């Protein structure tokens, strides 16, 4: 049965690494898996990603940033996510709308009601079956991100911004606990992967 799984967390939390690990586990169990990411996932959405993450270009105003994220999402859902789910595949997406609530809602302070309206317009009934939240203190994740080279536009905010992102995610976990699996991402990679393996085994046992 098709499943839509999203992986969330702050900068450098280990989302891409976790995505690859989960995919290898699911594929070894005989499942078809589509890996994708947000913003991005289609040629047009990847162009919008470049615009959004560019640290040197014109800075989008908050509403433009929000609308560009949902424009990319609309394209991504129509071209990649829904077709893969319709084919019966598992879709593992590196970030989705929970990131919008955490970054644009929690950290930028944009209206949650506006985000919810856009979510309904763009997604209809589509929601992740499960969200994996890789939680860690922002300074740990930023250190990992910095070790990789030039920082994108979202990686140049003051520390308070990332604290609000983290609180935004954890606030959503408190209100919708069944939606999330929270993993302590500050532990070493082996520890994270052991927990992810348990999560994958649990899905397959359902
Ligand atoms: N955004 C996105 C919004 O504001 N709103 C939205 O709606 C959406 C969808 C996208 C940016 O867009 C913003 C948020 C983001 O800032 P991104 O590339 O998706 O950017 O996000 P980043 O967090 O910048 O992604 P990164 O690639 O930097 O981080 P990952 O994927 O979380 O981390 P990963 O797996 O690449 O790992 C980073 C490094 O840490 C190591 C890895 O080997 C790698 O070197 N690592 C570990 N080291 C030690 N212990 C562990 N447990 C480790 N796990 C990984």
PDB file of C-alpha atoms and ligand atoms in Angstrom:
ATOM      1  CA  UNK A   1       0.000   0.000   0.000  1.00  0.00           C
ATOM      2  CA  UNK A   2       1.331   3.439  -0.936  1.00  0.00           C
ATOM      3  CA  UNK A   3       2.571   5.656   1.875  1.00  0.00           C
ATOM      4  CA  UNK A   4       3.592   9.315   2.014  1.00  0.00           C
ATOM      5  CA  UNK A   5       6.358   9.840   4.585  1.00  0.00           C
ATOM      6  CA  UNK A   6       7.973  13.212   5.249  1.00  0.00           C
ATOM      7  CA  UNK A   7      11.176  13.993   7.142  1.00  0.00           C
ATOM      8  CA  UNK A   8      11.433  17.265   9.020  1.00  0.00           C
ATOM      9  CA  UNK A   9      13.827  19.116  11.285  1.00  0.00           C
ATOM     10  CA  UNK A  10      16.049  22.161  11.526  1.00  0.00           C
ATOM     11  CA  UNK A  11      19.141  22.949   9.477  1.00  0.00           C
ATOM     12  CA  UNK A  12      21.604  20.052   9.227  1.00  0.00           C
ATOM     13  CA  UNK A  13      19.429  17.727  11.333  1.00  0.00           C
ATOM     14  CA  UNK A  14      20.308  14.786   9.083  1.00  0.00           C
ATOM     15  CA  UNK A  15      17.149  14.655   6.944  1.00  0.00           C
ATOM     16  CA  UNK A  16      18.832  13.742   3.641  1.00  0.00           C
ATOM     17  CA  UNK A  17      20.950  11.100   5.388  1.00  0.00           C
ATOM     18  CA  UNK A  18      17.853   9.638   7.077  1.00  0.00           C
ATOM     19  CA  UNK A  19      15.949   9.689   3.782  1.00  0.00           C
ATOM     20  CA  UNK A  20      18.638   7.628   2.045  1.00  0.00           C
ATOM     21  CA  UNK A  21      18.802   5.182   4.957  1.00  0.00           C
ATOM     22  CA  UNK A  22      15.021   4.675   5.093  1.00  0.00           C
ATOM     23  CA  UNK A  23      14.850   4.230   1.316  1.00  0.00           C
ATOM     24  CA  UNK A  24      17.544   1.538   1.379  1.00  0.00           C
ATOM     25  CA  UNK A  25      15.639  -0.320   4.126  1.00  0.00           C
ATOM     26  CA  UNK A  26      12.299  -0.126   2.321  1.00  0.00           C
ATOM     27  CA  UNK A  27      13.804  -1.128  -1.031  1.00  0.00           C
ATOM     28  CA  UNK A  28      15.541  -4.113   0.601  1.00  0.00           C
ATOM     29  CA  UNK A  29      12.075  -5.155   1.827  1.00  0.00           C
ATOM     30  CA  UNK A  30      10.855  -5.188  -1.777  1.00  0.00           C
ATOM     31  CA  UNK A  31       8.984  -1.867  -1.826  1.00  0.00           C
ATOM     32  CA  UNK A  32       9.057   0.739  -4.624  1.00  0.00           C
ATOM     33  CA  UNK A  33      10.202   4.082  -3.272  1.00  0.00           C
ATOM     34  CA  UNK A  34      10.243   7.625  -4.689  1.00  0.00           C
ATOM     35  CA  UNK A  35      12.651  10.039  -3.005  1.00  0.00           C
ATOM     36  CA  UNK A  36      12.001  13.725  -3.336  1.00  0.00           C
ATOM     37  CA  UNK A  37      12.396  17.024  -1.509  1.00  0.00           C
ATOM     38  CA  UNK A  38      10.897  20.447  -0.855  1.00  0.00           C
ATOM     39  CA  UNK A  39      11.197  23.053  -1.999  1.00  0.00           C
ATOM     40  CA  UNK A  40      11.929  21.220  -5.237  1.00  0.00           C
ATOM     41  CA  UNK A  41      11.259  17.835  -6.768  1.00  0.00           C
ATOM     42  CA  UNK A  42      10.418  18.961 -10.346  1.00  0.00           C
ATOM     43  CA  UNK A  43      12.412  21.175 -12.745  1.00  0.00           C
ATOM     44  CA  UNK A  44      10.139  24.173 -12.111  1.00  0.00           C
ATOM     45  CA  UNK A  45      10.043  23.616  -8.352  1.00  0.00           C
ATOM     46  CA  UNK A  46      13.843  23.272  -8.292  1.00  0.00           C
ATOM     47  CA  UNK A  47      14.080  26.655 -10.065  1.00  0.00           C
ATOM     48  CA  UNK A  48      11.885  28.134  -7.342  1.00  0.00           C
ATOM     49  CA  UNK A  49      14.150  26.466  -4.753  1.00  0.00           C
ATOM     50  CA  UNK A  50      17.176  28.218  -6.253  1.00  0.00           C
ATOM     51  CA  UNK A  51      15.349  31.534  -6.002  1.00  0.00           C
ATOM     52  CA  UNK A  52      14.252  30.890  -2.413  1.00  0.00           C
ATOM     53  CA  UNK A  53      17.642  29.710  -1.120  1.00  0.00           C
ATOM     54  CA  UNK A  54      19.848  32.178  -3.040  1.00  0.00           C
ATOM     55  CA  UNK A  55      21.760  34.207  -0.421  1.00  0.00           C
ATOM     56  CA  UNK A  56      22.809  36.876  -2.962  1.00  0.00           C
ATOM     57  CA  UNK A  57      19.621  37.702  -4.909  1.00  0.00           C
ATOM     58  CA  UNK A  58      16.687  39.997  -4.144  1.00  0.00           C
ATOM     59  CA  UNK A  59      15.235  39.015  -0.763  1.00  0.00           C
ATOM     60  CA  UNK A  60      11.593  37.930  -1.182  1.00  0.00           C
ATOM     61  CA  UNK A  61       9.142  39.610   1.161  1.00  0.00           C
ATOM     62  CA  UNK A  62       7.529  37.151   3.583  1.00  0.00           C
ATOM     63  CA  UNK A  63       4.310  36.718   1.596  1.00  0.00           C
ATOM     64  CA  UNK A  64       6.268  36.187  -1.635  1.00  0.00           C
ATOM     65  CA  UNK A  65       8.379  33.551   0.118  1.00  0.00           C
ATOM     66  CA  UNK A  66       5.250  31.770   1.368  1.00  0.00           C
ATOM     67  CA  UNK A  67       3.545  31.840  -2.037  1.00  0.00           C
ATOM     68  CA  UNK A  68       6.676  30.641  -3.839  1.00  0.00           C
ATOM     69  CA  UNK A  69       6.893  27.699  -1.424  1.00  0.00           C
ATOM     70  CA  UNK A  70       3.265  26.761  -2.097  1.00  0.00           C
ATOM     71  CA  UNK A  71       3.674  27.311  -5.862  1.00  0.00           C
ATOM     72  CA  UNK A  72       6.577  24.847  -5.831  1.00  0.00           C
ATOM     73  CA  UNK A  73       4.483  22.469  -3.695  1.00  0.00           C
ATOM     74  CA  UNK A  74       1.511  22.570  -6.088  1.00  0.00           C
ATOM     75  CA  UNK A  75       3.771  21.593  -8.988  1.00  0.00           C
ATOM     76  CA  UNK A  76       5.524  18.928  -6.920  1.00  0.00           C
ATOM     77  CA  UNK A  77       2.277  17.314  -5.748  1.00  0.00           C
ATOM     78  CA  UNK A  78       0.797  17.232  -9.259  1.00  0.00           C
ATOM     79  CA  UNK A  79       3.903  16.054 -11.085  1.00  0.00           C
ATOM     80  CA  UNK A  80       5.642  13.763  -8.583  1.00  0.00           C
ATOM     81  CA  UNK A  81       3.893  12.963  -5.296  1.00  0.00           C
ATOM     82  CA  UNK A  82       0.379  12.060  -6.470  1.00  0.00           C
ATOM     83  CA  UNK A  83       1.525  10.073  -9.529  1.00  0.00           C
ATOM     84  CA  UNK A  84       3.941   8.038  -7.376  1.00  0.00           C
ATOM     85  CA  UNK A  85       1.258   7.343  -4.752  1.00  0.00           C
ATOM     86  CA  UNK A  86      -1.176   6.398  -7.539  1.00  0.00           C
ATOM     87  CA  UNK A  87       1.404   3.880  -8.798  1.00  0.00           C
ATOM     88  CA  UNK A  88       1.392   2.340  -5.305  1.00  0.00           C
ATOM     89  CA  UNK A  89       4.862   3.586  -4.352  1.00  0.00           C
ATOM     90  CA  UNK A  90       6.144   4.868  -1.047  1.00  0.00           C
ATOM     91  CA  UNK A  91       7.095   8.537  -1.252  1.00  0.00           C
ATOM     92  CA  UNK A  92       9.742   9.812   1.161  1.00  0.00           C
ATOM     93  CA  UNK A  93       9.942  13.587   1.026  1.00  0.00           C
ATOM     94  CA  UNK A  94      12.710  15.690   2.626  1.00  0.00           C
ATOM     95  CA  UNK A  95      10.543  18.475   4.141  1.00  0.00           C
ATOM     96  CA  UNK A  96       6.900  19.319   3.345  1.00  0.00           C
ATOM     97  CA  UNK A  97       4.225  21.590   4.811  1.00  0.00           C
ATOM     98  CA  UNK A  98       5.299  21.072   8.434  1.00  0.00           C
ATOM     99  CA  UNK A  99       8.379  23.095   7.445  1.00  0.00           C
ATOM    100  CA  UNK A 100       6.121  25.944   6.341  1.00  0.00           C
ATOM    101  CA  UNK A 101       4.368  25.961   9.707  1.00  0.00           C
ATOM    102  CA  UNK A 102       7.729  25.871  11.537  1.00  0.00           C
ATOM    103  CA  UNK A 103       9.694  28.376   9.396  1.00  0.00           C
ATOM    104  CA  UNK A 104       7.134  30.787   7.931  1.00  0.00           C
ATOM    105  CA  UNK A 105       4.618  30.389  10.786  1.00  0.00           C
ATOM    106  CA  UNK A 106       6.753  29.786  13.881  1.00  0.00           C
ATOM    107  CA  UNK A 107       9.974  31.571  12.961  1.00  0.00           C
ATOM    108  CA  UNK A 108       8.790  34.372  10.635  1.00  0.00           C
ATOM    109  CA  UNK A 109       5.544  34.860  12.549  1.00  0.00           C
ATOM    110  CA  UNK A 110       3.235  34.619   9.546  1.00  0.00           C
ATOM    111  CA  UNK A 111      -0.438  33.883  10.096  1.00  0.00           C
ATOM    112  CA  UNK A 112      -1.147  30.209  10.728  1.00  0.00           C
ATOM    113  CA  UNK A 113      -4.666  30.751   9.337  1.00  0.00           C
ATOM    114  CA  UNK A 114      -3.213  31.929   6.007  1.00  0.00           C
ATOM    115  CA  UNK A 115      -0.858  28.929   5.890  1.00  0.00           C
ATOM    116  CA  UNK A 116      -3.783  26.603   6.644  1.00  0.00           C
ATOM    117  CA  UNK A 117      -5.852  28.175   3.836  1.00  0.00           C
ATOM    118  CA  UNK A 118      -3.017  27.719   1.354  1.00  0.00           C
ATOM    119  CA  UNK A 119      -2.443  24.158   2.571  1.00  0.00           C
ATOM    120  CA  UNK A 120      -6.097  23.316   1.860  1.00  0.00           C
ATOM    121  CA  UNK A 121      -6.041  24.999  -1.559  1.00  0.00           C
ATOM    122  CA  UNK A 122      -2.823  23.328  -2.681  1.00  0.00           C
ATOM    123  CA  UNK A 123      -3.024  19.915  -1.028  1.00  0.00           C
ATOM    124  CA  UNK A 124      -6.743  19.173  -0.784  1.00  0.00           C
ATOM    125  CA  UNK A 125      -6.879  16.069   1.420  1.00  0.00           C
ATOM    126  CA  UNK A 126      -3.231  15.118   0.889  1.00  0.00           C
ATOM    127  CA  UNK A 127      -1.349  14.773   4.187  1.00  0.00           C
ATOM    128  CA  UNK A 128       1.678  12.700   5.160  1.00  0.00           C
ATOM    129  CA  UNK A 129       0.833   9.326   6.687  1.00  0.00           C
ATOM    130  CA  UNK A 130       3.731   9.888   9.070  1.00  0.00           C
ATOM    131  CA  UNK A 131       6.181  12.711   9.763  1.00  0.00           C
ATOM    132  CA  UNK A 132       9.634  11.890  11.114  1.00  0.00           C
ATOM    133  CA  UNK A 133      10.945  14.850  13.086  1.00  0.00           C
ATOM    134  CA  UNK A 134      14.709  14.882  13.619  1.00  0.00           C
ATOM    135  CA  UNK A 135      14.980  17.101  16.665  1.00  0.00           C
ATOM    136  CA  UNK A 136      18.219  18.660  17.862  1.00  0.00           C
ATOM    137  CA  UNK A 137      19.553  21.922  19.309  1.00  0.00           C
ATOM    138  CA  UNK A 138      19.952  24.326  16.370  1.00  0.00           C
ATOM    139  CA  UNK A 139      23.603  25.062  17.085  1.00  0.00           C
ATOM    140  CA  UNK A 140      24.458  21.370  16.554  1.00  0.00           C
ATOM    141  CA  UNK A 141      22.692  21.231  13.185  1.00  0.00           C
ATOM    142  CA  UNK A 142      24.116  24.554  12.016  1.00  0.00           C
ATOM    143  CA  UNK A 143      27.618  23.350  12.859  1.00  0.00           C
ATOM    144  CA  UNK A 144      27.032  20.328  10.605  1.00  0.00           C
ATOM    145  CA  UNK A 145      25.613  22.546   7.837  1.00  0.00           C
ATOM    146  CA  UNK A 146      28.539  24.987   8.110  1.00  0.00           C
ATOM    147  CA  UNK A 147      31.040  22.142   7.754  1.00  0.00           C
ATOM    148  CA  UNK A 148      29.632  21.568   4.259  1.00  0.00           C
ATOM    149  CA  UNK A 149      30.456  24.981   2.748  1.00  0.00           C
ATOM    150  CA  UNK A 150      28.579  28.127   1.712  1.00  0.00           C
ATOM    151  CA  UNK A 151      25.402  28.799   3.673  1.00  0.00           C
ATOM    152  CA  UNK A 152      22.077  29.329   1.895  1.00  0.00           C
ATOM    153  CA  UNK A 153      19.691  32.198   2.692  1.00  0.00           C
ATOM    154  CA  UNK A 154      17.875  30.235   5.408  1.00  0.00           C
ATOM    155  CA  UNK A 155      21.150  29.324   7.121  1.00  0.00           C
ATOM    156  CA  UNK A 156      22.095  32.985   7.767  1.00  0.00           C
ATOM    157  CA  UNK A 157      19.368  33.871  10.253  1.00  0.00           C
ATOM    158  CA  UNK A 158      20.044  34.773  13.911  1.00  0.00           C
ATOM    159  CA  UNK A 159      20.031  31.852  16.403  1.00  0.00           C
ATOM    160  CA  UNK A 160      16.638  32.947  17.818  1.00  0.00           C
ATOM    161  CA  UNK A 161      15.106  32.178  14.395  1.00  0.00           C
ATOM    162  CA  UNK A 162      16.189  28.514  14.607  1.00  0.00           C
ATOM    163  CA  UNK A 163      14.995  28.270  18.204  1.00  0.00           C
ATOM    164  CA  UNK A 164      11.564  29.393  16.962  1.00  0.00           C
ATOM    165  CA  UNK A 165      11.712  26.813  14.140  1.00  0.00           C
ATOM    166  CA  UNK A 166      12.401  24.085  16.704  1.00  0.00           C
ATOM    167  CA  UNK A 167       9.608  25.303  18.982  1.00  0.00           C
ATOM    168  CA  UNK A 168       7.288  25.456  15.977  1.00  0.00           C
ATOM    169  CA  UNK A 169       7.899  21.807  15.163  1.00  0.00           C
ATOM    170  CA  UNK A 170       7.629  20.662  18.789  1.00  0.00           C
ATOM    171  CA  UNK A 171       4.422  22.656  19.253  1.00  0.00           C
ATOM    172  CA  UNK A 172       2.863  20.753  16.359  1.00  0.00           C
ATOM    173  CA  UNK A 173       3.997  17.452  17.887  1.00  0.00           C
ATOM    174  CA  UNK A 174       2.195  18.374  21.112  1.00  0.00           C
ATOM    175  CA  UNK A 175      -1.075  19.143  19.310  1.00  0.00           C
ATOM    176  CA  UNK A 176      -0.963  16.181  16.852  1.00  0.00           C
ATOM    177  CA  UNK A 177       1.193  13.489  18.504  1.00  0.00           C
ATOM    178  CA  UNK A 178      -0.042  10.649  16.255  1.00  0.00           C
ATOM    179  CA  UNK A 179       1.291  12.434  13.189  1.00  0.00           C
ATOM    180  CA  UNK A 180       4.925  12.441  14.329  1.00  0.00           C
ATOM    181  CA  UNK A 181       7.783  10.163  15.243  1.00  0.00           C
ATOM    182  CA  UNK A 182      10.363  12.295  17.045  1.00  0.00           C
ATOM    183  CA  UNK A 183      13.984  11.145  16.960  1.00  0.00           C
ATOM    184  CA  UNK A 184      16.813  12.715  18.948  1.00  0.00           C
ATOM    185  CA  UNK A 185      19.075  13.784  16.059  1.00  0.00           C
ATOM    186  CA  UNK A 186      21.892  14.981  18.318  1.00  0.00           C
ATOM    187  CA  UNK A 187      22.944  11.362  18.939  1.00  0.00           C
ATOM    188  CA  UNK A 188      25.470   9.699  16.622  1.00  0.00           C
ATOM    189  CA  UNK A 189      24.433   8.441  13.211  1.00  0.00           C
ATOM    190  CA  UNK A 190      24.294   4.814  14.345  1.00  0.00           C
ATOM    191  CA  UNK A 191      21.808   5.730  17.091  1.00  0.00           C
ATOM    192  CA  UNK A 192      19.586   7.623  14.631  1.00  0.00           C
ATOM    193  CA  UNK A 193      19.702   4.773  12.124  1.00  0.00           C
ATOM    194  CA  UNK A 194      18.818   2.188  14.790  1.00  0.00           C
ATOM    195  CA  UNK A 195      15.689   4.189  15.594  1.00  0.00           C
ATOM    196  CA  UNK A 196      14.820   4.648  11.921  1.00  0.00           C
ATOM    197  CA  UNK A 197      15.128   0.905  11.399  1.00  0.00           C
ATOM    198  CA  UNK A 198      12.609   0.300  14.211  1.00  0.00           C
ATOM    199  CA  UNK A 199      10.269   2.825  12.617  1.00  0.00           C
ATOM    200  CA  UNK A 200      10.513   1.096   9.209  1.00  0.00           C
ATOM    201  CA  UNK A 201       9.909  -2.331  10.779  1.00  0.00           C
ATOM    202  CA  UNK A 202       6.856  -0.917  12.551  1.00  0.00           C
ATOM    203  CA  UNK A 203       5.388   0.375   9.271  1.00  0.00           C
ATOM    204  CA  UNK A 204       5.796  -2.987   7.620  1.00  0.00           C
ATOM    205  CA  UNK A 205       4.206  -4.809  10.544  1.00  0.00           C
ATOM    206  CA  UNK A 206       1.047  -2.654  10.277  1.00  0.00           C
TER     207      UNK A 206
HETATM  208  N1  LIG B   1      11.975  25.872   4.005  1.00  0.00           N
HETATM  209  C1  LIG B   1      11.613  24.718   3.366  1.00  0.00           C
HETATM  210  C2  LIG B   1      11.039  26.752   4.507  1.00  0.00           C
HETATM  211  O1  LIG B   1      11.404  27.803   5.073  1.00  0.00           O
HETATM  212  N2  LIG B   1       9.715  26.447   4.379  1.00  0.00           N
HETATM  213  C3  LIG B   1       9.283  25.306   3.735  1.00  0.00           C
HETATM  214  O2  LIG B   1       8.062  25.084   3.609  1.00  0.00           O
HETATM  215  C4  LIG B   1      10.278  24.404   3.211  1.00  0.00           C
HETATM  216  C5  LIG B   1       9.846  23.148   2.516  1.00  0.00           C
HETATM  217  C6  LIG B   1      15.590  24.148   2.539  1.00  0.00           C
HETATM  218  C7  LIG B   1      15.373  25.413   3.295  1.00  0.00           C
HETATM  219  O3  LIG B   1      14.097  25.853   2.972  1.00  0.00           O
HETATM  220  C8  LIG B   1      13.405  26.203   4.153  1.00  0.00           C
HETATM  221  C9  LIG B   1      14.048  25.456   5.282  1.00  0.00           C
HETATM  222  C10 LIG B   1      15.440  25.194   4.807  1.00  0.00           C
HETATM  223  O4  LIG B   1      16.294  26.124   5.377  1.00  0.00           O
HETATM  224  P1  LIG B   1      17.102  22.132   2.915  1.00  0.00           P
HETATM  225  O5  LIG B   1      18.265  21.897   2.068  1.00  0.00           O
HETATM  226  O6  LIG B   1      15.965  21.233   2.754  1.00  0.00           O
HETATM  227  O7  LIG B   1      16.803  23.667   2.759  1.00  0.00           O
HETATM  228  O8  LIG B   1      17.341  22.104   4.458  1.00  0.00           O
HETATM  229  P2  LIG B   1      18.631  21.993   5.239  1.00  0.00           P
HETATM  230  O9  LIG B   1      18.265  21.752   6.658  1.00  0.00           O
HETATM  231  O10 LIG B   1      19.504  23.162   4.923  1.00  0.00           O
HETATM  232  O11 LIG B   1      19.222  20.652   4.653  1.00  0.00           O
HETATM  233  P3  LIG B   1      20.613  20.119   4.888  1.00  0.00           P
HETATM  234  O12 LIG B   1      20.907  19.309   3.660  1.00  0.00           O
HETATM  235  O13 LIG B   1      21.566  21.161   5.311  1.00  0.00           O
HETATM  236  O14 LIG B   1      20.435  19.200   6.152  1.00  0.00           O
HETATM  237  P4  LIG B   1      19.902  17.762   6.367  1.00  0.00           P
HETATM  238  O15 LIG B   1      19.381  17.143   5.131  1.00  0.00           O
HETATM  239  O16 LIG B   1      19.004  17.805   7.536  1.00  0.00           O
HETATM  240  O17 LIG B   1      21.229  17.044   6.825  1.00  0.00           O
HETATM  241  P5  LIG B   1      22.169  16.014   6.058  1.00  0.00           P
HETATM  242  O18 LIG B   1      21.565  14.671   6.080  1.00  0.00           O
HETATM  243  O19 LIG B   1      22.563  16.601   4.773  1.00  0.00           O
HETATM  244  O20 LIG B   1      23.367  16.019   7.106  1.00  0.00           O
HETATM  245  C11 LIG B   1      24.168  17.163   7.294  1.00  0.00           C
HETATM  246  C12 LIG B   1      25.590  16.704   7.690  1.00  0.00           C
HETATM  247  O21 LIG B   1      25.528  16.087   8.960  1.00  0.00           O
HETATM  248  C13 LIG B   1      25.987  14.739   8.901  1.00  0.00           C
HETATM  249  C14 LIG B   1      25.873  14.329   7.449  1.00  0.00           C
HETATM  250  O22 LIG B   1      26.820  13.342   7.132  1.00  0.00           O
HETATM  251  C15 LIG B   1      26.153  15.645   6.731  1.00  0.00           C
HETATM  252  O23 LIG B   1      27.528  15.883   6.611  1.00  0.00           O
HETATM  253  N3  LIG B   1      25.137  13.977   9.821  1.00  0.00           N
HETATM  254  C16 LIG B   1      25.489  13.653  11.068  1.00  0.00           C
HETATM  255  N4  LIG B   1      26.627  13.873  11.780  1.00  0.00           N
HETATM  256  C17 LIG B   1      26.664  13.417  13.048  1.00  0.00           C
HETATM  257  N5  LIG B   1      25.643  12.751  13.647  1.00  0.00           N
HETATM  258  C18 LIG B   1      24.492  12.500  12.987  1.00  0.00           C
HETATM  259  N6  LIG B   1      23.474  11.873  13.615  1.00  0.00           N
HETATM  260  C19 LIG B   1      24.384  12.971  11.624  1.00  0.00           C
HETATM  261  N7  LIG B   1      23.399  12.923  10.692  1.00  0.00           N
HETATM  262  C20 LIG B   1      23.872  13.545   9.605  1.00  0.00           C
END
